[in-house]
Structures are given as C-alpha cells and as structure tokens.
mmCIF file of C-alpha atoms and ligand atoms in Angstrom:
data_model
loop_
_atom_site.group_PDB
_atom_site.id
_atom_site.type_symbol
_atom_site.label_atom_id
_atom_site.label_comp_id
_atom_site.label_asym_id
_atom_site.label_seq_id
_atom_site.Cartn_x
_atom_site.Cartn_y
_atom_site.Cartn_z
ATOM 1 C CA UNK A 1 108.386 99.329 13.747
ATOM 2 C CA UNK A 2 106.082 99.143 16.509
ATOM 3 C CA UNK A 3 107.667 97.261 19.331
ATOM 4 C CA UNK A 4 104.782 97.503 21.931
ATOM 5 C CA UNK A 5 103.498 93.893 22.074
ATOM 6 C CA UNK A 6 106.978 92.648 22.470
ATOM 7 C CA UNK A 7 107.063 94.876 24.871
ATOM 8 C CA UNK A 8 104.160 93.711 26.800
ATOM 9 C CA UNK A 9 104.900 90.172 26.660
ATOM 10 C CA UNK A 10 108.014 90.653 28.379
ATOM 11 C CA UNK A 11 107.057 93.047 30.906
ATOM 12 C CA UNK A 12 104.462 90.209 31.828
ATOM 13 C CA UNK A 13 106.741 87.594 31.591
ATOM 14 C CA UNK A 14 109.412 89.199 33.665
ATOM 15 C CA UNK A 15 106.511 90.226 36.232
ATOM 16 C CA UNK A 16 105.915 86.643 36.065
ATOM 17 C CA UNK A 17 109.669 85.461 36.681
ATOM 18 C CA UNK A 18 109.900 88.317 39.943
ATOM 19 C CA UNK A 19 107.339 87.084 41.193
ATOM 20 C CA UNK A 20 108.254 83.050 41.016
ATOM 21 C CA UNK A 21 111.800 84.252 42.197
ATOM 22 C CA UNK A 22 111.004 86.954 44.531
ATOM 23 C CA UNK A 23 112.112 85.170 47.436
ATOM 24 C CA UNK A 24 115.169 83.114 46.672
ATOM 25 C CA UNK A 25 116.287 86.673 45.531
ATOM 26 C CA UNK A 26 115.525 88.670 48.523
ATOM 27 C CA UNK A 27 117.121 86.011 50.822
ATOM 28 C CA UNK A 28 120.397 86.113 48.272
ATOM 29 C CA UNK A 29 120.834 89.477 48.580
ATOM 30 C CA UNK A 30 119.330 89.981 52.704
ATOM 31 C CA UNK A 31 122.871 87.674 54.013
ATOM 32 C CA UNK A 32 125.239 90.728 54.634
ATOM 33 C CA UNK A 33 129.384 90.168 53.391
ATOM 34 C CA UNK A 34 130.866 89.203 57.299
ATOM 35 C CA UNK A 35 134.418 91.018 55.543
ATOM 36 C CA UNK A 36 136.111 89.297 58.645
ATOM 37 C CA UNK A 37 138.749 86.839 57.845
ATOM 38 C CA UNK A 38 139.427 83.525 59.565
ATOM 39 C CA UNK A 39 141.576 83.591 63.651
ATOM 40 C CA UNK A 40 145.277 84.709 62.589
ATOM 41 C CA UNK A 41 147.130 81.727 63.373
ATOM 42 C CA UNK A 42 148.503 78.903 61.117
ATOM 43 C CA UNK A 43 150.016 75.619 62.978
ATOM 44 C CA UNK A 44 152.841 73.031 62.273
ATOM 45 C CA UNK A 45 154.665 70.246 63.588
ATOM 46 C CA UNK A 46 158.933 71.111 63.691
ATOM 47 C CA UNK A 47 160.030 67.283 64.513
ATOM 48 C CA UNK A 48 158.579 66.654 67.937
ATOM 49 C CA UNK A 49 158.054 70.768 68.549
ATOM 50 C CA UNK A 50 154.533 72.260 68.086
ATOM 51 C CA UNK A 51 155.197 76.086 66.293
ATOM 52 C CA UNK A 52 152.099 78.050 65.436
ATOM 53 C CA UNK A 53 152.481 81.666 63.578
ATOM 54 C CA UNK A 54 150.439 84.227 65.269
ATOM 55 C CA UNK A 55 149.297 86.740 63.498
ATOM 56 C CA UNK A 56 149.376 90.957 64.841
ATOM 57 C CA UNK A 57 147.245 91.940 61.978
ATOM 58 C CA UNK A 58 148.784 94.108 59.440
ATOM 59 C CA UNK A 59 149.665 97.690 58.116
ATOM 60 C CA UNK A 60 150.061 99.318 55.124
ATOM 61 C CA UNK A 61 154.236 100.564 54.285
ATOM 62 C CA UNK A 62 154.689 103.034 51.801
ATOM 63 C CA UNK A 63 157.568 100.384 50.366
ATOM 64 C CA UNK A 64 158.862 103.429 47.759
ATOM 65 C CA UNK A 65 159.316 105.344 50.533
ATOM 66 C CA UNK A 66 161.087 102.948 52.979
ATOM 67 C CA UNK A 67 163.176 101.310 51.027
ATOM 68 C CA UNK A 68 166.765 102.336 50.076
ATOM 69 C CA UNK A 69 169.772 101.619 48.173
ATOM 70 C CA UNK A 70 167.282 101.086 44.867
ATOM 71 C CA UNK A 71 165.766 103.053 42.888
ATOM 72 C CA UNK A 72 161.530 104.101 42.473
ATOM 73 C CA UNK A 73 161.751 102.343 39.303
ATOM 74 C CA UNK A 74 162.921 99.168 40.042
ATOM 75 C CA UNK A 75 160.683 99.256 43.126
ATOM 76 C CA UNK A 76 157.543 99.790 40.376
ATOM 77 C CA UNK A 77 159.092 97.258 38.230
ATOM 78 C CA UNK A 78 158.864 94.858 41.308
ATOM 79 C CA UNK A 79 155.859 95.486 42.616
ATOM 80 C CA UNK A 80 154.133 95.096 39.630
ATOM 81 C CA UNK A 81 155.762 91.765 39.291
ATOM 82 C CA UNK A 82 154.340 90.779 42.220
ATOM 83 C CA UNK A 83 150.771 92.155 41.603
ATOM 84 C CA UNK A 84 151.097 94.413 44.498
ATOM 85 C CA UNK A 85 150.705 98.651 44.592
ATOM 86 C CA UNK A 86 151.765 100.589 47.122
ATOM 87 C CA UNK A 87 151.345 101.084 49.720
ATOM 88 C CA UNK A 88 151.985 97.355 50.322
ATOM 89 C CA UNK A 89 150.025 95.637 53.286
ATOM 90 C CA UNK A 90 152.419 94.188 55.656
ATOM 91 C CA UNK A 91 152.014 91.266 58.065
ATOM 92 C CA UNK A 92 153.329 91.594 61.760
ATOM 93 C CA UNK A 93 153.460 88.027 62.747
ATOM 94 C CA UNK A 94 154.854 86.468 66.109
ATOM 95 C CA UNK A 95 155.724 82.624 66.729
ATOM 96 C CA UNK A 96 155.178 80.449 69.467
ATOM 97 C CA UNK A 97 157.101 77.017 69.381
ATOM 98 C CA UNK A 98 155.808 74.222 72.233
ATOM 99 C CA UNK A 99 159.091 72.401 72.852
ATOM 100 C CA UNK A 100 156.630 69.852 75.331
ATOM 101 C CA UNK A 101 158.429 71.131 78.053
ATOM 102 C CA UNK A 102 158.281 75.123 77.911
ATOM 103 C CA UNK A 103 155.877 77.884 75.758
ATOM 104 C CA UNK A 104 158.141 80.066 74.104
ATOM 105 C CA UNK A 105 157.238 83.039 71.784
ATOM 106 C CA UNK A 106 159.509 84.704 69.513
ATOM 107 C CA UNK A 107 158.416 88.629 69.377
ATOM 108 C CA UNK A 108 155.083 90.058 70.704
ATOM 109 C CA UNK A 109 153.582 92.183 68.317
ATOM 110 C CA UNK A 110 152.929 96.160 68.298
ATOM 111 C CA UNK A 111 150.009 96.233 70.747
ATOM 112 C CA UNK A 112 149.241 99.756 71.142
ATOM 113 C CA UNK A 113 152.127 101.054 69.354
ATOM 114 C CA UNK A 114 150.981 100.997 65.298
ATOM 115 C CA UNK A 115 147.384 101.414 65.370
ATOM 116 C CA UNK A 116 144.076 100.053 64.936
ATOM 117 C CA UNK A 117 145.102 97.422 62.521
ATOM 118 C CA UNK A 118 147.552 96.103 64.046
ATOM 119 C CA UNK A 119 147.413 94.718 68.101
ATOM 120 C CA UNK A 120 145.747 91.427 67.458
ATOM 121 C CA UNK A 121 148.428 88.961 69.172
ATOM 122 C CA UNK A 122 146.324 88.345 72.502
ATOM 123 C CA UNK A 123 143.223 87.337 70.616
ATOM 124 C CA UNK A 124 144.599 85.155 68.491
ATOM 125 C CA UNK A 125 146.868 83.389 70.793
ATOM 126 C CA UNK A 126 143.774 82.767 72.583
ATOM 127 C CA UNK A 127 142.183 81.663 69.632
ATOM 128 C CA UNK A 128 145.113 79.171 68.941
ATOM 129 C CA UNK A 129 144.219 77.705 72.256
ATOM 130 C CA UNK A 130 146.372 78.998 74.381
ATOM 131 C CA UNK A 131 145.832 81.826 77.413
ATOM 132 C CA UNK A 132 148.952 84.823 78.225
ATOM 133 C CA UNK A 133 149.969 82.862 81.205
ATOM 134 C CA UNK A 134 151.441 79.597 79.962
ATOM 135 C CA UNK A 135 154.234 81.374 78.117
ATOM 136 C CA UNK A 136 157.330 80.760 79.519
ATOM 137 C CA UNK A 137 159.848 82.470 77.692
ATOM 138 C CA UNK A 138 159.547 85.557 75.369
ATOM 139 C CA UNK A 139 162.553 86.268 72.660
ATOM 140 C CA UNK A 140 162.608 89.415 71.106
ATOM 141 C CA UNK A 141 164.917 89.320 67.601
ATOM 142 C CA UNK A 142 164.840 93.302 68.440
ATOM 143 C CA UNK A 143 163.466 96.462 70.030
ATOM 144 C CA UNK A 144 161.039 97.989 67.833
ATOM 145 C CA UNK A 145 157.849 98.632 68.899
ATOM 146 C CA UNK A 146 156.133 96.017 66.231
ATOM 147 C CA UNK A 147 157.511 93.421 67.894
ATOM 148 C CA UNK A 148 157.911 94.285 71.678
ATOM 149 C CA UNK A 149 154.587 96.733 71.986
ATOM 150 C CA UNK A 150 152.252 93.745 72.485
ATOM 151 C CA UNK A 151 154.318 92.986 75.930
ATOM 152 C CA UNK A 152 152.377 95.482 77.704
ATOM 153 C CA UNK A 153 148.602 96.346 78.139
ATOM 154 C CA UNK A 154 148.830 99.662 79.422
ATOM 155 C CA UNK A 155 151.539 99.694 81.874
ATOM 156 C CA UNK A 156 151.295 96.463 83.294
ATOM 157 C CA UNK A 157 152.753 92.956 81.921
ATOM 158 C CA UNK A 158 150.614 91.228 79.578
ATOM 159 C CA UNK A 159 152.619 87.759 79.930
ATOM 160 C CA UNK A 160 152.628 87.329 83.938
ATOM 161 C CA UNK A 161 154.805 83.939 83.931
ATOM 162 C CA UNK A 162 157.102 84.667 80.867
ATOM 163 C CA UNK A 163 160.569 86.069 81.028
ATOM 164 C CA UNK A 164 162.056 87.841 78.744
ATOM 165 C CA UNK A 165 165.146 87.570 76.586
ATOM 166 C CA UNK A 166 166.986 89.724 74.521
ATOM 167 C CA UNK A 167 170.913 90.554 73.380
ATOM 168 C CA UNK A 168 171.962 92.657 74.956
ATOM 169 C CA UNK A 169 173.507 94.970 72.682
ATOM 170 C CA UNK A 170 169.795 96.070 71.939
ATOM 171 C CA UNK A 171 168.510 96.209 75.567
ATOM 172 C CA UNK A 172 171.563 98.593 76.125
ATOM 173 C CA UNK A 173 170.952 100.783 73.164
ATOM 174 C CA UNK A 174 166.932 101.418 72.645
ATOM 175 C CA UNK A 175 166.238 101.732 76.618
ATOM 176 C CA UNK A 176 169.311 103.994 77.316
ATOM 177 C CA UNK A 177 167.494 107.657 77.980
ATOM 178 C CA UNK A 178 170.965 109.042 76.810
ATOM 179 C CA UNK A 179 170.687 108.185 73.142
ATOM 180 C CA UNK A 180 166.799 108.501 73.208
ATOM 181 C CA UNK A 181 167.668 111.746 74.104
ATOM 182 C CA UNK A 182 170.194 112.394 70.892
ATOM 183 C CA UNK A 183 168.693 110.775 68.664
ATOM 184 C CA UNK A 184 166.488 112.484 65.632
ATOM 185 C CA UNK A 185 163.084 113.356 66.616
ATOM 186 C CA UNK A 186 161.297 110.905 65.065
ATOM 187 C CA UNK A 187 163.219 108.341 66.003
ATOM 188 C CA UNK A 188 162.343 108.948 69.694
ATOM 189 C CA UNK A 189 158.979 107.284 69.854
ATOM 190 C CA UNK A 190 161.082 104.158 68.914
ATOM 191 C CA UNK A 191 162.646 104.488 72.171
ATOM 192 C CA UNK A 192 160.034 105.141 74.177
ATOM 193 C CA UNK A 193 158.166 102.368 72.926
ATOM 194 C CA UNK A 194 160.638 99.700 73.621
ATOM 195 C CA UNK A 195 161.102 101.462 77.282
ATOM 196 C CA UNK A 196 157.400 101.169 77.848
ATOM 197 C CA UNK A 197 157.392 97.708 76.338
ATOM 198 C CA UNK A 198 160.351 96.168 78.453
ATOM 199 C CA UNK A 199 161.078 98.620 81.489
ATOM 200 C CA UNK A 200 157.519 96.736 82.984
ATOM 201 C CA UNK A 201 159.432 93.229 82.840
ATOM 202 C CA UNK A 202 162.993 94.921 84.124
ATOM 203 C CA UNK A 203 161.000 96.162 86.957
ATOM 204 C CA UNK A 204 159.505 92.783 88.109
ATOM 205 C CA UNK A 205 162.623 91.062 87.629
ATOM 206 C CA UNK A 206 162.025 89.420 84.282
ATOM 207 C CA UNK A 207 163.782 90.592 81.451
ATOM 208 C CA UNK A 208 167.557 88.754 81.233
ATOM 209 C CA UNK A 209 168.983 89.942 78.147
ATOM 210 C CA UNK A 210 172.431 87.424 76.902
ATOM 211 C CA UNK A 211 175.052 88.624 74.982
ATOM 212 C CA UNK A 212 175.936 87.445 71.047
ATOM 213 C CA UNK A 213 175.309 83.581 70.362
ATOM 214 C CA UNK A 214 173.502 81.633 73.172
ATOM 215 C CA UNK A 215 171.641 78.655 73.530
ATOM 216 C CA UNK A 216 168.404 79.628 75.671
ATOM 217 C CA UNK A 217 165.977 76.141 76.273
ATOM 218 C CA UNK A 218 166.839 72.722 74.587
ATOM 219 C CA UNK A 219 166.394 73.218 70.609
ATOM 220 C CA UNK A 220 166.248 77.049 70.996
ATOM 221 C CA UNK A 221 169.490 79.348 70.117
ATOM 222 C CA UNK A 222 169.982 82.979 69.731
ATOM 223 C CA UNK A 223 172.089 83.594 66.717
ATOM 224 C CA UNK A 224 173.454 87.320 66.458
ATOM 225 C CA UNK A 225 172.731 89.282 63.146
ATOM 226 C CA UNK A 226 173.119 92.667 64.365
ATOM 227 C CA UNK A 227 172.564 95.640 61.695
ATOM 228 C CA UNK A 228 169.018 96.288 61.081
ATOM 229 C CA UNK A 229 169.323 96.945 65.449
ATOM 230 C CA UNK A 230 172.858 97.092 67.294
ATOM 231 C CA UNK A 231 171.339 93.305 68.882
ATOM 232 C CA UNK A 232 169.293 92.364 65.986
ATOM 233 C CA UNK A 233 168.891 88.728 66.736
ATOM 234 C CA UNK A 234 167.595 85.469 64.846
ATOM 235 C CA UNK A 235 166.266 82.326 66.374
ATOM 236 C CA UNK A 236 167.113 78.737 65.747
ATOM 237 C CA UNK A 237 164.974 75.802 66.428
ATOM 238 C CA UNK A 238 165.778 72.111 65.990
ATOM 239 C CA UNK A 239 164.181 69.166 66.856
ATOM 240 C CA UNK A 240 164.632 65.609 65.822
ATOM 241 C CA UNK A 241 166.882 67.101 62.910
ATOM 242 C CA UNK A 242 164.698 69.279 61.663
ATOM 243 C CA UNK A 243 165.576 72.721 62.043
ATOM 244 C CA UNK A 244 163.315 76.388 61.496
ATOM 245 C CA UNK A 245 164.984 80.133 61.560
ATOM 246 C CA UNK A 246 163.397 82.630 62.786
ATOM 247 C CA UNK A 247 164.009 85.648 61.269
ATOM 248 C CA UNK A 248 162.457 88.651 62.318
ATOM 249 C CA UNK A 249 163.885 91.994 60.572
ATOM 250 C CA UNK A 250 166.204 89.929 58.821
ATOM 251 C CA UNK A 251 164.099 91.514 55.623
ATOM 252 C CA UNK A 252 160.941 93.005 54.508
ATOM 253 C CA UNK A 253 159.691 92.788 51.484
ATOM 254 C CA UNK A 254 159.209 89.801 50.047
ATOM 255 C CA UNK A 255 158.792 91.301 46.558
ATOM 256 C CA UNK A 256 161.722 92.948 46.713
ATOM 257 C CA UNK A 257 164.432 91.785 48.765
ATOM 258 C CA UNK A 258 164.794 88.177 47.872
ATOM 259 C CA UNK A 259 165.452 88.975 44.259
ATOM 260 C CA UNK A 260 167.743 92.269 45.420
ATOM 261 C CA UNK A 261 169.449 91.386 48.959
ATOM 262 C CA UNK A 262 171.072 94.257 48.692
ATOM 263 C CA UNK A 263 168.013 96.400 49.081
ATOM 264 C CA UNK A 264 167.973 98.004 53.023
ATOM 265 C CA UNK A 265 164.998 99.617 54.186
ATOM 266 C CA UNK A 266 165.106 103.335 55.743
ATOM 267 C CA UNK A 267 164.100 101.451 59.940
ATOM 268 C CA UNK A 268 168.142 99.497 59.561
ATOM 269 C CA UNK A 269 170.038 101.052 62.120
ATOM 270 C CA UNK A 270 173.631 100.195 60.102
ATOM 271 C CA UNK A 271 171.969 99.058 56.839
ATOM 272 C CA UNK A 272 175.292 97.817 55.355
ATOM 273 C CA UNK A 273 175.514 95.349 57.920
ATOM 274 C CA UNK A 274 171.640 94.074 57.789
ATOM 275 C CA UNK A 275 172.342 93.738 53.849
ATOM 276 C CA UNK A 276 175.440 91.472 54.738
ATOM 277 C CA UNK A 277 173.585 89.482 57.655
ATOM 278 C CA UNK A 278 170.208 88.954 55.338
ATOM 279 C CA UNK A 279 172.497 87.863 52.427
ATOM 280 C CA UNK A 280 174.187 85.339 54.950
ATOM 281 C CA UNK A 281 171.131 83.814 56.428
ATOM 282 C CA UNK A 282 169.503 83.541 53.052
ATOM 283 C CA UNK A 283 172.273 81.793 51.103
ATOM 284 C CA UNK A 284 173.012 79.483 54.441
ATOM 285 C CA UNK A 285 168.638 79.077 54.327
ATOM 286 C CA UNK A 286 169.103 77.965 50.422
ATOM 287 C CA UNK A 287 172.006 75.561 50.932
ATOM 288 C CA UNK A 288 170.728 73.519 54.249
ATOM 289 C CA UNK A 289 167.448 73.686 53.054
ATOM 290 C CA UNK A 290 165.827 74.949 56.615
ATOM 291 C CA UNK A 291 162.694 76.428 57.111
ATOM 292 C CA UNK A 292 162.221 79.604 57.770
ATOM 293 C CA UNK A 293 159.989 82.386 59.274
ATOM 294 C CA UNK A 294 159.995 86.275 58.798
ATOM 295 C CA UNK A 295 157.800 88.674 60.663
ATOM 296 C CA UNK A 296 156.811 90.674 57.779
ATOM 297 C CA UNK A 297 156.463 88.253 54.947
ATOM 298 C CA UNK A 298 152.975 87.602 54.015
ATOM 299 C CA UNK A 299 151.114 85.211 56.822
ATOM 300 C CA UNK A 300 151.844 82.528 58.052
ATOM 301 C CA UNK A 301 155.524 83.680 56.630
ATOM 302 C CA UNK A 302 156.698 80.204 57.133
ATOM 303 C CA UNK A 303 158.249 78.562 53.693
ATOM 304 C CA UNK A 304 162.211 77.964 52.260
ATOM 305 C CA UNK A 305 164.546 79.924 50.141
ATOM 306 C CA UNK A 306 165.819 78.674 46.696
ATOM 307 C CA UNK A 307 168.589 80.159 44.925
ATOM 308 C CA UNK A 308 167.850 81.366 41.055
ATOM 309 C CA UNK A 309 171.444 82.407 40.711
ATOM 310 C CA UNK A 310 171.097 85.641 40.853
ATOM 311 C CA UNK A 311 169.057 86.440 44.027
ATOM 312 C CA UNK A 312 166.237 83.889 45.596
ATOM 313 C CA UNK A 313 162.939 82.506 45.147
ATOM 314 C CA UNK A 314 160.616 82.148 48.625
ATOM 315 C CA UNK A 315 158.302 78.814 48.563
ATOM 316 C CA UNK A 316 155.401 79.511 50.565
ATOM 317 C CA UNK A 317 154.784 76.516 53.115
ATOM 318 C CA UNK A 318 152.572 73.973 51.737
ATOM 319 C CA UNK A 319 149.360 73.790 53.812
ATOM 320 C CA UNK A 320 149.068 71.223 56.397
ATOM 321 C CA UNK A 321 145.506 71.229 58.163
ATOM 322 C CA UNK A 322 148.027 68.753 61.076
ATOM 323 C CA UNK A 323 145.905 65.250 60.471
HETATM 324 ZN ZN1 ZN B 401 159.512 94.851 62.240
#
C-alpha cells in the first residue's frame, strides 16, 4: 500500500495546525516551573491567643535507620502504608503563640546546625508578619540543635528582647563541658551546638532555665516529659478553655509512632522513658480531646489524636484561611 498522499495531507495539515498554534505553544512552554512553595507558616486562633506554626524547612531521616525497638520490616510495612520511602522528609517546625500581652515562641529551629534545607525560621517569621525583636519569651522543649540552632546567627543573639527558658535538667546536662567531654564522639556536636546556641543568651543575662512543672506567662505551662532529653519538656496553652500541647520530641514519625508508641528513635537519651511519656501525652491528647502540635510531624503539625484501640489515628487540622 502506498501511504504517501496520506502522508502529505497530514504533513500539510499539521504544518498548518503549528503554524495557527505556534504561539499559544511557545508562550505555554516559555513560563519556567517557580518549584518554590508558598511562606512556611500556617495561622490559628487558640480562644483569644493568636498561634502561628513556623516552619524551619525540612530534612530528609533515614527513618530505618533511626528508629529502634521495631523491626526493618514493619518499618517497610509502614511506610508503605503511608505512601512514603525512605528516607522520609521531615518538618522542623517552631510555634509562636500571641497571648495579646507577650510574643512567645516555642523552639527556634536548627539555623546553621542541619544544613542548607533547613534554617528558614527568620524568614518566615518575618513573612508571618512579625520582626526577631518583638519576641518576648523563647521555650525550648529541649537542647538539640534542631530546635535551639536558630537562636544564634553566628555568635551573636538572633532574638535581642527575648529570654529564654528551659528545665533545667537539660540546661545542666547538654552545656556541661564535662559530659560533652565523655560522651561518644558523635554525640559531641550535639553539645556543642546547644552551647553555641544558648551560652550567647547565658552571657547577656537571658537564659532562666525552671525546674520540672512551671507555669511561665498567663495560659503558658511547662509540663516535664523528660526521656527523649534528661529536661525534655512539653508546653501547655489555654485560653478561654481551649487548650493546645506542644509537643516537641514527644515523637517523630507520624507513620510510625502513633500506630506503635512503643517505637523510640536512636536521638532518645533514655528511650524507655520517652516511650512511657509519648504514650502518656497521647492517650491524655485522645481522652480531653486537645490540640496538639509536634515539631516533626508534617507542617503545620497542628491536628488531634484519636484512639483506634490499639494505637492512634492523627487528624490533620482542618484549614482555616482565619475569616
Ligand atoms: Zn527534633
């Protein structure tokens, strides 16, 4: 068969068609992908308090690596459930909660500490609408450097007018230079990066760490849940009887550790003890029905915790665009 009219017609006609179309296609293809997402911050109302998740960026965690007291398998198994592989990108998220009568931020970030991805705090804070100075109070839940790194720029204070709080059980342990000194090599740059983070503010006279429960400005308490740090620490904040928990370290992974609480990840410091504080916050989150915020769940990591019997489901929060 001899196919070259065919061929013809449709060369013409597609010349045609190009040519009609030529440049709705070039300006298609001409707009580049911007592959930037939107400012990391999401806000809400808490009763009459303002609290807006800021976000540090993210990193990747090799999750079968980290994670122990399971096995690879089940960590497959639920991963896969979840539609994630690893290694598992991880937000590092900070809060801020506007009482109406002081700026506080729970946890700073990594700033320098974890790389290029991570670091982003400042910006969006700014891009929330607020500016470093107005924060009047900093709590850290604990002394890792992903959430006290972004304290510092450098060597000098990145929050001039805040001071910062902190049990401490962890203030004594991570910025003592004779366990630093003891401790495993790779835990060291642990230590050095909470020294670097909060020696800046013990110099000027602004770090006053408190000891176990303590109630710090009206509708902000410091609940104790040491384990995954000697001071790990989680935040309560109530107002006009609505109340959110802060979390930080309390878990990880999302996938994981709200069907297995038992799960501990390799960073606990006494992981039998972070298993028994994270199953105590969660089944007190699922019975009072509070809000609550992790560092490391996926952003804005605000939601609640139901119980499935076994282990619990998280409830992302349901957008509010604050009309
Ligand atoms: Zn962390």
């Amino acid at each position: 068969m001899n196919l070259q009219p065919l061929t013809c017609i449709a060369y013409s006609t597609l010349a045609g068609l190009s040519l009609m179309l030529a440049p709705i296609s070039i300006a298609t293809a001409a707009a580049p992908q911007v592959k930037t997402s939107a400012p990391g911050y999401y806000r809400m109302m808490l009763g009459n308090f303002e609290v807006t998740a800021l976000s540090d960026g993210t990193v990747d965690l090799k999750i079968e690596e980290l994670l122990t007291n399971t096995t690879a398998a089940k960590i497959k198994t639920a991963l896969a459930r979840a539609h994630l592989k690893d290694p598992v990108e991880t937000s590092v998220t900070a809060y801020l909660v506007n009482t109406g009568s002081k700026l506080v931020m729970i946890d700073a970030g990594a700033g320098v500490f974890f790389g290029p991805t991570l670091g982003k705090l400042i910006a969006n804070l700014k891009a929330c609408g607020y500016q470093p100075e107005q924060i009047d109070e900093i709590y850290i839940t604990h002394m890792h450097s992903d959430h006290v790194g972004g304290l510092v720029n450098g060597d000098k204070i990145a929050f001039p007018n805040a001071v910062v709080r902190a049990d401490r059980r962890d203030a004594d342990f991570w910025l003592s230079k004779a366990n630093m000194d003891t401790a495993p090599k790779e835990a060291k740059p642990v230590f050095e990066g909470a020294m670097a983070s909060i020696n800046p503010y013990i110099a000027a006279g602004k770090f006053k760490p408190f000891d176990g429960n303590t109630d710090l400005v009206p509708g902000v308490s410091a609940i104790s849940t040491y384990g995954h740090t000697p001071g790990h620490t989680v935040y309560m904040v109530e107002s006009q009887g609505q109340r959110l928990v802060l979390w930080g370290d309390l878990m990880h992974v999302a996938a994981v550790q709200f069907a297995e609480p038992s799960v501990t990840i390799q960073f606990d410091t006494d992981s039998k003890a972070a298993a028994a504080q994270r199953k105590k916050q969660y089944a007190d989150a699922a019975k009072r029905g509070h809000w609550v915020a992790a560092a490391h769940l996926p952003f804005p990591g605000i939601g609640h915790l139901r119980s499935d019997g076994k282990g619990y489901d998280w409830l992302p929060a349901n957008y509010t665009a604050l009309r």
